[in-house]
Every structure is written in structure tokens, then in C-alpha cells.
Coordinates of C-alpha atoms in Angstrom, one line a residue:
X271 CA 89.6 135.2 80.6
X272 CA 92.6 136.7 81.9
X273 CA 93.7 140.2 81.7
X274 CA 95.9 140.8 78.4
X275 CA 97.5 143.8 80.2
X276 CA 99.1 141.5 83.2
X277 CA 99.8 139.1 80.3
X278 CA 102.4 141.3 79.0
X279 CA 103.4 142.4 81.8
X280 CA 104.4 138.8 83.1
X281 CA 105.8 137.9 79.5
X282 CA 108.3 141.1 79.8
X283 CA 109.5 140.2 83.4
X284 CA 110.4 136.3 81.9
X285 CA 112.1 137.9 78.8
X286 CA 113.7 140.9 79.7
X287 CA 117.1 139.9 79.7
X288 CA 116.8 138.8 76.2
X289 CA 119.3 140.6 73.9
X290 CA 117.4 142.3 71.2
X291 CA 117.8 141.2 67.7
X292 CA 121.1 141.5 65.7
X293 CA 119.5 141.0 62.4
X294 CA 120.6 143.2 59.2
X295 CA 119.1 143.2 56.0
X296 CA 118.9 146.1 53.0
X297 CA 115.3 147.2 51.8
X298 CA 112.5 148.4 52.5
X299 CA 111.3 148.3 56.5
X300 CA 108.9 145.9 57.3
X301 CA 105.0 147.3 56.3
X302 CA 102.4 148.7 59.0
X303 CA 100.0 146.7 57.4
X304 CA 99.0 144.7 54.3
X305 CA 97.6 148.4 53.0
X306 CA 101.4 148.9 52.8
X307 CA 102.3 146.4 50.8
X308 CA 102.8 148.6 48.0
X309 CA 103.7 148.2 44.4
X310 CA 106.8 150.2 45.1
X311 CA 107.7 148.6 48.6
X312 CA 107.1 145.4 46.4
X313 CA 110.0 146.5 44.1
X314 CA 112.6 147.3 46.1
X315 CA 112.1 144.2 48.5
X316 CA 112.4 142.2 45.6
X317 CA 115.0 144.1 44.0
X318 CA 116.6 143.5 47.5
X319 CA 116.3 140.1 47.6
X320 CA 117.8 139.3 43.9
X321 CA 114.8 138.4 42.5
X322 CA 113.7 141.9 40.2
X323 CA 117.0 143.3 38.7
X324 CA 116.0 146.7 37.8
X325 CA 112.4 145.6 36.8
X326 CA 109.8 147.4 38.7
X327 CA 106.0 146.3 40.0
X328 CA 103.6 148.4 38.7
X329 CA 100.6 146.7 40.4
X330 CA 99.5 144.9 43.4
X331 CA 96.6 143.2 44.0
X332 CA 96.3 141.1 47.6
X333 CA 94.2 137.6 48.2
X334 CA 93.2 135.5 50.7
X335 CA 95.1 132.2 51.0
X336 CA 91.6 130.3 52.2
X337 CA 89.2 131.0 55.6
X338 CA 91.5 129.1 57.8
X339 CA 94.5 130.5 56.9
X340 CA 95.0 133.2 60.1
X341 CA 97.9 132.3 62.6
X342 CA 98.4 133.2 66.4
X343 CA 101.8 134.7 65.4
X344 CA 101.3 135.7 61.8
X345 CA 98.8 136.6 58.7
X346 CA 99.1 135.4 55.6
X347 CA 98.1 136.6 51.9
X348 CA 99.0 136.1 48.4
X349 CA 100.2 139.0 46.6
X350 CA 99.4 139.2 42.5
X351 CA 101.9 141.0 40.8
X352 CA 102.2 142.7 37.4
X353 CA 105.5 144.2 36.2
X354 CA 107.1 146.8 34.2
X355 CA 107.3 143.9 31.6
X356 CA 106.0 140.4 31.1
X357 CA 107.6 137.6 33.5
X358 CA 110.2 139.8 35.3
X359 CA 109.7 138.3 38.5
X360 CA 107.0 135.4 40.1
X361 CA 103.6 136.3 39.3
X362 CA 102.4 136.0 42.8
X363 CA 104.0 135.8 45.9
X364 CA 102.9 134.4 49.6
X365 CA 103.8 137.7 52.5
X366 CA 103.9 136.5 55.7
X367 CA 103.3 139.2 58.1
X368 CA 103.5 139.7 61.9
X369 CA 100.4 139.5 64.1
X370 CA 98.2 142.8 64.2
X371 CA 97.3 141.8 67.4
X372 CA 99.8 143.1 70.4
X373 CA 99.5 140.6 73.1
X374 CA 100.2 138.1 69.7
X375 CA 103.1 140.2 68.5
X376 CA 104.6 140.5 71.8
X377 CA 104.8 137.1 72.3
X378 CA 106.6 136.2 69.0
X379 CA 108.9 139.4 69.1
X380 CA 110.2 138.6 72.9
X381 CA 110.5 134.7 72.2
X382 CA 112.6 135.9 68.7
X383 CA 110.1 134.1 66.6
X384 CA 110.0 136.0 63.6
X385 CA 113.9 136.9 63.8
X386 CA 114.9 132.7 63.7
X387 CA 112.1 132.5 60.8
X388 CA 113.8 134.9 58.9
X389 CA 117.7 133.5 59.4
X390 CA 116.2 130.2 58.3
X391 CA 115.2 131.3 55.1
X392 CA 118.2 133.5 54.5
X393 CA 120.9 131.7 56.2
X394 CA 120.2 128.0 56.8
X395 CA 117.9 126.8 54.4
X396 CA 121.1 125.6 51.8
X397 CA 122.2 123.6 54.7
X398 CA 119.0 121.9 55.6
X399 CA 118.4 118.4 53.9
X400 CA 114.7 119.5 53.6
X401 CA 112.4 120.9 50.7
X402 CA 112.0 124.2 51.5
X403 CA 110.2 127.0 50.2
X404 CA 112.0 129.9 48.0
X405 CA 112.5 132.9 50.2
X406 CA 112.4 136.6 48.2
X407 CA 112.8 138.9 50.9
X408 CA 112.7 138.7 54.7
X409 CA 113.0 141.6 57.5
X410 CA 112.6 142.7 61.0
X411 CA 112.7 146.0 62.7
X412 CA 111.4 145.6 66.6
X413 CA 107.9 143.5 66.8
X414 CA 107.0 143.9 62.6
X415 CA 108.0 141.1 60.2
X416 CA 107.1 140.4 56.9
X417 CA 108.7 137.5 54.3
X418 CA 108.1 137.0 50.8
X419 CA 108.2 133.7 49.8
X420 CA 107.3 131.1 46.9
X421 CA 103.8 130.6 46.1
X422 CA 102.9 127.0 47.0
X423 CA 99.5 127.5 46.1
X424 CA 99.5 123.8 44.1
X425 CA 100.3 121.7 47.1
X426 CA 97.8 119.9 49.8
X427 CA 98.1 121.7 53.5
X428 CA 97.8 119.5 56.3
X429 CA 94.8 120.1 58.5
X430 CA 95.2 118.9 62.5
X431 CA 91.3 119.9 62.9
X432 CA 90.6 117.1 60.2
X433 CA 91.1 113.5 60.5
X434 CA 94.8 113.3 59.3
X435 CA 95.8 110.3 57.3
X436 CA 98.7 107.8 58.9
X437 CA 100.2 107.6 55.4
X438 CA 100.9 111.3 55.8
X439 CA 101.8 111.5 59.1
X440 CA 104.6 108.7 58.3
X441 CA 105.8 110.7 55.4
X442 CA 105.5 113.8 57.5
X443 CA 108.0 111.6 60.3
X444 CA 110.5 110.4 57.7
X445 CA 111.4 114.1 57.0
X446 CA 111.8 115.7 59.7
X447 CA 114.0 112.4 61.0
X448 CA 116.2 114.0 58.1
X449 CA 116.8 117.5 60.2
X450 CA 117.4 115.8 63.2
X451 CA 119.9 112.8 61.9
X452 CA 121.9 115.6 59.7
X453 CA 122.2 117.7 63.0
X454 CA 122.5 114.9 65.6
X455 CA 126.4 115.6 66.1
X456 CA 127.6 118.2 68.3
X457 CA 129.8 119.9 66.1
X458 CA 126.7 120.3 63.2
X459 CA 125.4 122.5 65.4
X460 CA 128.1 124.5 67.0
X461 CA 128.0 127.5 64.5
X462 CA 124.4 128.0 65.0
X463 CA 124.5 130.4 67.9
X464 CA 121.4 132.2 66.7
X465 CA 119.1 129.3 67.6
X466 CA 118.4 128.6 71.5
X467 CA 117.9 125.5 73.3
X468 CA 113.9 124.4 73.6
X469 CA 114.2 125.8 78.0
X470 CA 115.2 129.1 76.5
X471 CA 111.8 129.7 77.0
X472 CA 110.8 127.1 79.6
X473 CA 109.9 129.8 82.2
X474 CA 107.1 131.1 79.8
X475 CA 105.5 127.9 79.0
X476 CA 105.3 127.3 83.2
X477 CA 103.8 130.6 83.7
X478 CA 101.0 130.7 80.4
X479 CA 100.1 127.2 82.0
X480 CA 99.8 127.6 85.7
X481 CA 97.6 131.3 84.4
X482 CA 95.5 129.3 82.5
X483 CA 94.6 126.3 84.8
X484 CA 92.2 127.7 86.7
X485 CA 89.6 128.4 84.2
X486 CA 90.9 125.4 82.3
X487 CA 90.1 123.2 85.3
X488 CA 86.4 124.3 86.2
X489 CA 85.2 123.2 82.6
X490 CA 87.6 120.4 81.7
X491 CA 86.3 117.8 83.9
X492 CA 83.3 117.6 81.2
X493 CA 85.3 116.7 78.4
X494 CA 88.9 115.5 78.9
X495 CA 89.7 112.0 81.1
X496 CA 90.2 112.2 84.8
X497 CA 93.8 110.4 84.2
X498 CA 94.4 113.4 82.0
X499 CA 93.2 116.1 84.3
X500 CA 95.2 114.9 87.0
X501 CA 98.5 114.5 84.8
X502 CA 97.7 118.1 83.8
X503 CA 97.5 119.0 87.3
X504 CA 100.7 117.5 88.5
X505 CA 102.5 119.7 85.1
X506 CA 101.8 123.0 87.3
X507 CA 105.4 124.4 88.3
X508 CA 106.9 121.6 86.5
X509 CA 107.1 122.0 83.0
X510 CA 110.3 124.1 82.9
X511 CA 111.8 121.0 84.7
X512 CA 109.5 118.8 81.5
X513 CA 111.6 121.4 78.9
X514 CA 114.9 121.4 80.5
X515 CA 114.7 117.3 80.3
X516 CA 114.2 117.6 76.7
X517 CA 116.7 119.9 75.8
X518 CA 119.3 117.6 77.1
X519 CA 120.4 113.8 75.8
X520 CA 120.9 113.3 72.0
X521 CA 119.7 116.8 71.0
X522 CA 119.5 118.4 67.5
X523 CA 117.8 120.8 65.4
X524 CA 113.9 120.5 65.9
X525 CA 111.4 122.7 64.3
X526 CA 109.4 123.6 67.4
X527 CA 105.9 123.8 66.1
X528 CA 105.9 120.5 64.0
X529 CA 102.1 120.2 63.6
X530 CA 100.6 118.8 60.7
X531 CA 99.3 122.2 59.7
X532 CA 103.0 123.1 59.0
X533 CA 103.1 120.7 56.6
X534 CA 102.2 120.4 52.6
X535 CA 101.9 117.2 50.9
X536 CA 101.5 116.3 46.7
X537 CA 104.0 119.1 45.5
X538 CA 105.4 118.6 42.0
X539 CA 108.0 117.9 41.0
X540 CA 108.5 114.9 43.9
X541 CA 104.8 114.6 45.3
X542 CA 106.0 112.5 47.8
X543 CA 108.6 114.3 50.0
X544 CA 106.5 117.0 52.1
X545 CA 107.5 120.6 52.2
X546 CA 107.8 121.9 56.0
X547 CA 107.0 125.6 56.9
X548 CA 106.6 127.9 59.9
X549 CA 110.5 128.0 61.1
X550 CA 109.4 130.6 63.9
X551 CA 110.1 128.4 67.2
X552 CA 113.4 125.7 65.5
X553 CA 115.2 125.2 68.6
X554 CA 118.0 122.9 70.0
X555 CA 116.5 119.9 71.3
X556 CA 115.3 116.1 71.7
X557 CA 114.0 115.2 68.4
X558 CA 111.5 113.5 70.2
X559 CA 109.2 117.3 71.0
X560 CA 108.5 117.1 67.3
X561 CA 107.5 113.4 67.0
X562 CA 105.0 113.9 69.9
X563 CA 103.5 116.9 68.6
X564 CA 102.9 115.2 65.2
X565 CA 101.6 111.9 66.4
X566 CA 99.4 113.2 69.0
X567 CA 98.0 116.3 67.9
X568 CA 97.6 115.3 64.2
X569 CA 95.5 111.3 64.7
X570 CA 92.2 110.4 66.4
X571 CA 92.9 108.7 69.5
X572 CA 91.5 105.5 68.1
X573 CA 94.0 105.9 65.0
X574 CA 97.6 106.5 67.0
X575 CA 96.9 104.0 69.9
X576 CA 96.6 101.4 66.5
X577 CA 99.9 102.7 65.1
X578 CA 101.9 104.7 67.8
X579 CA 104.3 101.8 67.7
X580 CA 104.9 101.6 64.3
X581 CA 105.3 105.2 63.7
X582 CA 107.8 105.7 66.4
X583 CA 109.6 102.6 65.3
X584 CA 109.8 104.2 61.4
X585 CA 110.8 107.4 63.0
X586 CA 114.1 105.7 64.7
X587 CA 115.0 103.7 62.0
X588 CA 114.5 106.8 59.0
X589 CA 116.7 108.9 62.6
X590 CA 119.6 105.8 62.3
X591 CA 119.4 105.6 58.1
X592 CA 120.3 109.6 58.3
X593 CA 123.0 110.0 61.3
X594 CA 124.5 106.5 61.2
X595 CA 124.2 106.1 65.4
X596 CA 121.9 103.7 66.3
X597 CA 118.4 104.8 68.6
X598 CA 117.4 103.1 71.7
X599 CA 113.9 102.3 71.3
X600 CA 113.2 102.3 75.4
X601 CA 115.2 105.6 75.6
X602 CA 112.8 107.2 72.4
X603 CA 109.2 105.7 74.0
X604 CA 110.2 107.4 77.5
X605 CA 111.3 110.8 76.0
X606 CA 108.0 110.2 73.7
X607 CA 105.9 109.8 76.4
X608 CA 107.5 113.0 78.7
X609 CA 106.8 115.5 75.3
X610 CA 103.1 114.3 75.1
X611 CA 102.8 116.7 77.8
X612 CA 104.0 119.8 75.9
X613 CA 101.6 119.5 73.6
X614 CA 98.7 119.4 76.8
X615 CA 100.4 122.3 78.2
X616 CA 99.9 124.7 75.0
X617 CA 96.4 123.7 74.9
X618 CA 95.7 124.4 78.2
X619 CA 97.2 127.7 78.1
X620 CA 95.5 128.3 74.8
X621 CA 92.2 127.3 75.8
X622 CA 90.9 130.9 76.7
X623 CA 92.5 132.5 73.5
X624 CA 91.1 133.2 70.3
X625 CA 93.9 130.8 68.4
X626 CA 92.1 129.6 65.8
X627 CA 94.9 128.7 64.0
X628 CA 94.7 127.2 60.6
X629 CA 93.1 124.0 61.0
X630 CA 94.2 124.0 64.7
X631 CA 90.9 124.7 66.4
X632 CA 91.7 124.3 70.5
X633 CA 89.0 121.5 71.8
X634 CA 90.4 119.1 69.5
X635 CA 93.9 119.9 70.2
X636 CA 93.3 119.9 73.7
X637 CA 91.5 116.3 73.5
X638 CA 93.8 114.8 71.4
X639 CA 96.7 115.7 73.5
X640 CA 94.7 115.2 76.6
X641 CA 94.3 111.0 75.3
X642 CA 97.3 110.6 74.6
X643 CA 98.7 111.8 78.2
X644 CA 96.0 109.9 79.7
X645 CA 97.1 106.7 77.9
X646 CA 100.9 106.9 78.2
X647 CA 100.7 108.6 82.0
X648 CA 104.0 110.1 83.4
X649 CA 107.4 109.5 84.4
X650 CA 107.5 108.7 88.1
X651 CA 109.7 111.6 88.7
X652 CA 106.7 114.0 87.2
X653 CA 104.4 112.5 90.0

């Protein structure tokens, strides 16, 4: 286990020469706690956010979303609401709050994490071809966050530590395909200063892994493929050159963290178009990092060497339907194959954390990513 303290120290010397955030909003200041989630802060974020008029919340009472619901970067709860008078606003409400942990917090807050999750919602959701949830209320102020949003509470989460169906992780493909076709051109992007290019943060993924691979290495000979270990081995110092690669080429919006955790399947009124969620790490990039993050992380090894093919071949032609430009498949299965090792390289540097994310839990990340990178190998340049 490493030392927490020379964590953040390391994290502040590869971030310090990011610009703070910029963000405004009017309300109330993100809450200390979920304690604070008053019925009067309740009020005037909603009142803030359009949502009240000059109704007011006279109780609050907070939920659990489900045991697996905790997040590295965030906690989750379902707020019940009662109001001044009957149906004056949504009955209940989803917060999503920033980590109460530090090193967590610290993390998210230098990497901007919970200031792009909050300009989604508030400023590019309209644009986004997607279903999205309904944002109330979203602010920052230094390393605390909190968003109200709709209460999805009817829909089916995805669950990576569960044996994911390929019927969902196809339907899962064909949307995102729509974010990156729509933002494929140049100019589609060229307002969006806000969001960085994936090797903004390349330094930090190099450092968490090369801290991590000591302890990694002494226990993973037991349990992930020599091919893999040795891939794994030949990633340290390199990954910020891995990130860099994939931030160049055809690049578009991707939404970072495209796990099947973030996404939630059988939601009326169109049960089958999936709603995505989690917009903390959308980046400029290869739409290729998501695909390989999906594919691998979310199927039994058995499962995605049966339909790898397939799924990357629905993936180009849903990418082609969107943008109009056609997709070389060679081009697609070598970028495919270089971001299987991003998803080896978070869980390795994850593996001495306690990041039992929902339905993420580390081993199986770690061995599913591990297969795939042992199967697929690496670009001769990476050797």
C-alpha cells in the first residue's frame, strides 16, 4: 500500500499548472455533506435551477440508491421531497456528491472532473445526440460538487462485476458511435474549449501506474497470463506516449469512463436506446478508448474473443451511418488493440485502492483487461 500523503503530493506536482476552474452558477454552495442537504438548500437549488418557482421544500428525507452504488469520485443518494404544495417539483431527486474521501477528491478536483460533469449537464447536453438525464441544479466551489438530477430509479444499471450480456453491450456501442460520428469534424468541436484532449492527463496515468507496479507485480503472476504481465511491464514510462497516440488521428468527443456501469438499459418511453451517465472524464479523443473499455472490461473473455469482431465491425458501421466518412477497419482494430492497454493500466494502478466502484470490483477488472491485452499483444513500437 502506498503512502496517500506522497500520493498527493505527486498528483499536485503533475497538475499544478492547471488553471483553476472558471465555472459560475447562482445558488446555494455546494453541501459539506449529505447532512447538508437541507430542505431549504433543497429550495433554493431548485429554485435556482428553474425547476421550483417560488414553491418551497418543507421536507427531506435521503435514501440509498442500492449497496453497490458508492463511486471512487462520487456518492450517490436519492433525495424524497415534500413541498409547500402537492406536485410542485419531482418527488425525488438523485444528488450526486463529491468524494468524502481527500486523496478521492483531490484526484477528481485537479483532473477538473466534477467541473466538465457539471458543464455537460448545463451546457452541452442540448447539443448531444444522446438520452440524457434531466439536470436540476449543478455546482462547484474548489474540491465540493454536488448535482441534482432526474430520478432514473425505473431503468436497469449495467453491472461490469456481472456477466454482461452482448445484446447490451451492442446497444451500449451503437450509442456512443452517435457522440463520436456527430463530433467527428473538426469544427464540431472547436467551441468546446472547456473539454481537454485524453494526454491532458497522460502524465498522471504514467505515474499512478509505474507507483503501483511494484506491489502489483509480486502477486499478479498468480492470477493474470504471463503475455499479460509482461505487456504490462513494457507500459511502464510509456503510457503518456499510449495517451498521446490516442488523442491524435480521427478524434472526437469520447466519454472517458465508458464502462458498462455508466450505462442504463429498459428506460420508458424508448426501452431500447440506453441512457449514458458519469460525464466526469469526456475528453477529446480516438473514439476507439471508449470501445475498448466497453468490450473488454464489460464480457468474459470467452464471450468477446467470440464476438470482438462483430462488435467492432457494428461499431464502424453505426460511426459511418452517423458522420457520413467512411472507417478503416485495419486503422480501428490497431487503435482497438493500443487502448486495451488503458484499461490494464487503471487496474493496475487501482489494485491497492479501496475502488469498489459500483459493480466494478478490481480482480475482475484487472483480469478481464489483462485477457484481452494478452490476446491482442502490442504494437511493435510499444515493445
Amino acid at each position: 500500500m502506498t503512502n496517500r500523503n506522497d500520493d498527493l503530493e505527486l498528483l499536485g506536482s503533475l497538475t499544478s499548472e492547471r488553471a483553476p476552474s472558471a465555472l459560475e452558477f447562482e445558488g446555494p454552495l455546494p453541501p459539506a455533506d449529505g447532512s447538508d442537504l437541507t430542505a431549504q438548500w433543497c429550495t433554493e437549488a431548485l429554485q435556482a435551477g428553474g425547476v421550483l418557482g417560488d414553491a418551497t421544500v418543507t421536507d427531506v428525507r435521503s435514501s440509498s440508491l442500492g449497496p453497490d452504488t458508492p463511486g471512487f469520485f462520487g456518492v450517490l443518494s436519492r433525495l424524497h421531497l415534500t413541498y409547500d404544495r402537492p406536485g410542485a417539483g419531482p418527488a425525488t431527486v438523485v444528488a450526486k456528491r463529491n468524494s468524502p474521501e481527500e486523496f478521492n477528491r483531490a484526484i477528481a478536483s485537479s483532473m477538473g472532473y466534477y467541473e466538465r460533469e457539471c458543464r455537460v449537464y448545463r451546457e452541452l447536453a442540448p447539443a448531444l445526440p444522446l438520452r440524457m438525464a434531466t439536470s436540476y441544479y449543478c455546482a462547484l466551489d474548489a474540491d465540493r460538487f454536488v448535482l441534482l438530477m432526474e430520478d432514473l430509479g425505473a431503468a436497469r444499471v449495467g453491472r461490469q462485476s456481472s456477466a454482461t450480456s452482448v445484446a447490451d453491450v451492442a446497444a451500449a456501442l451503437d450509442e456512443i458511435a452517435k457522440l463520436h460520428g456527430r463530433f467527428l469534424a473538426p469544427d464540431s468541436l472547436a467551441a468546446l474549449t472547456w473539454i481537454s484532449p485524453l494526454d491532458a492527463n497522460a502524465a498522471v496515468f504514467d505515474a499512478a501506474l509505474s507507483t503501483r507496479w511494484p506491489g502489483f507485480a509480486e502477486h499478479a503472476a498468480r492470477t493474470i497470463r504471463p503475455e499479460a504481465l509482461r505487456a504490462a511491464e513494457q507500459l511502464l514510462g510509456r503510457m503518456a506516449d499510449v495517451i498521446k497516440h490516442l488523442s491524435s488521428g480521427p478524434v472526437t468527443l469520447v466519454h472517458g469512463d465508458y464502462r458498462i456501469d455508466n450505462v442504463m438499459f429498459d428506460l420508458p418511453p424508448d426501452p431500447q436506446r440506453p441512457l449514458i451517465i458519469d460525464w466526469q472524464a469526456i475528453a477529446v479523443g480516438h473514439g476507439v478508448f471508449d470501445v475498448a473499455q466497453l468490450i473488454a472490461l464489460s464480457l468474459e473473455p470467452a464471450t468477446r474473443r467470440a464476438v470482438e469482431r462483430e462488435l467492432l465491425e457494428r461499431y464502424a458501421a453505426s460511426g459511418e451511418n452517423e458522420s457520413g466518412a467512411s472507417v478503416s477497419r485495419d486503422d480501428l482494430y490497431e487503435a482497438y488493440r493500443l487502448a486495451l492497454t488503458f484499461p490494464l493500466a487503471v487496474g493496475i494502478a487501482q489494485s491497492d485502492m479501496d475502488t469498489q466502484q459500483a459493480g466494478s470490483d478490481t480482480e475482475i477488472w484487472v483480469q478481464r483487461a489483462s485477457e484481452a491485452v494478452a490476446d491482442h499483444g502490442l504494437p511493435d513500437w510499444l515493445r
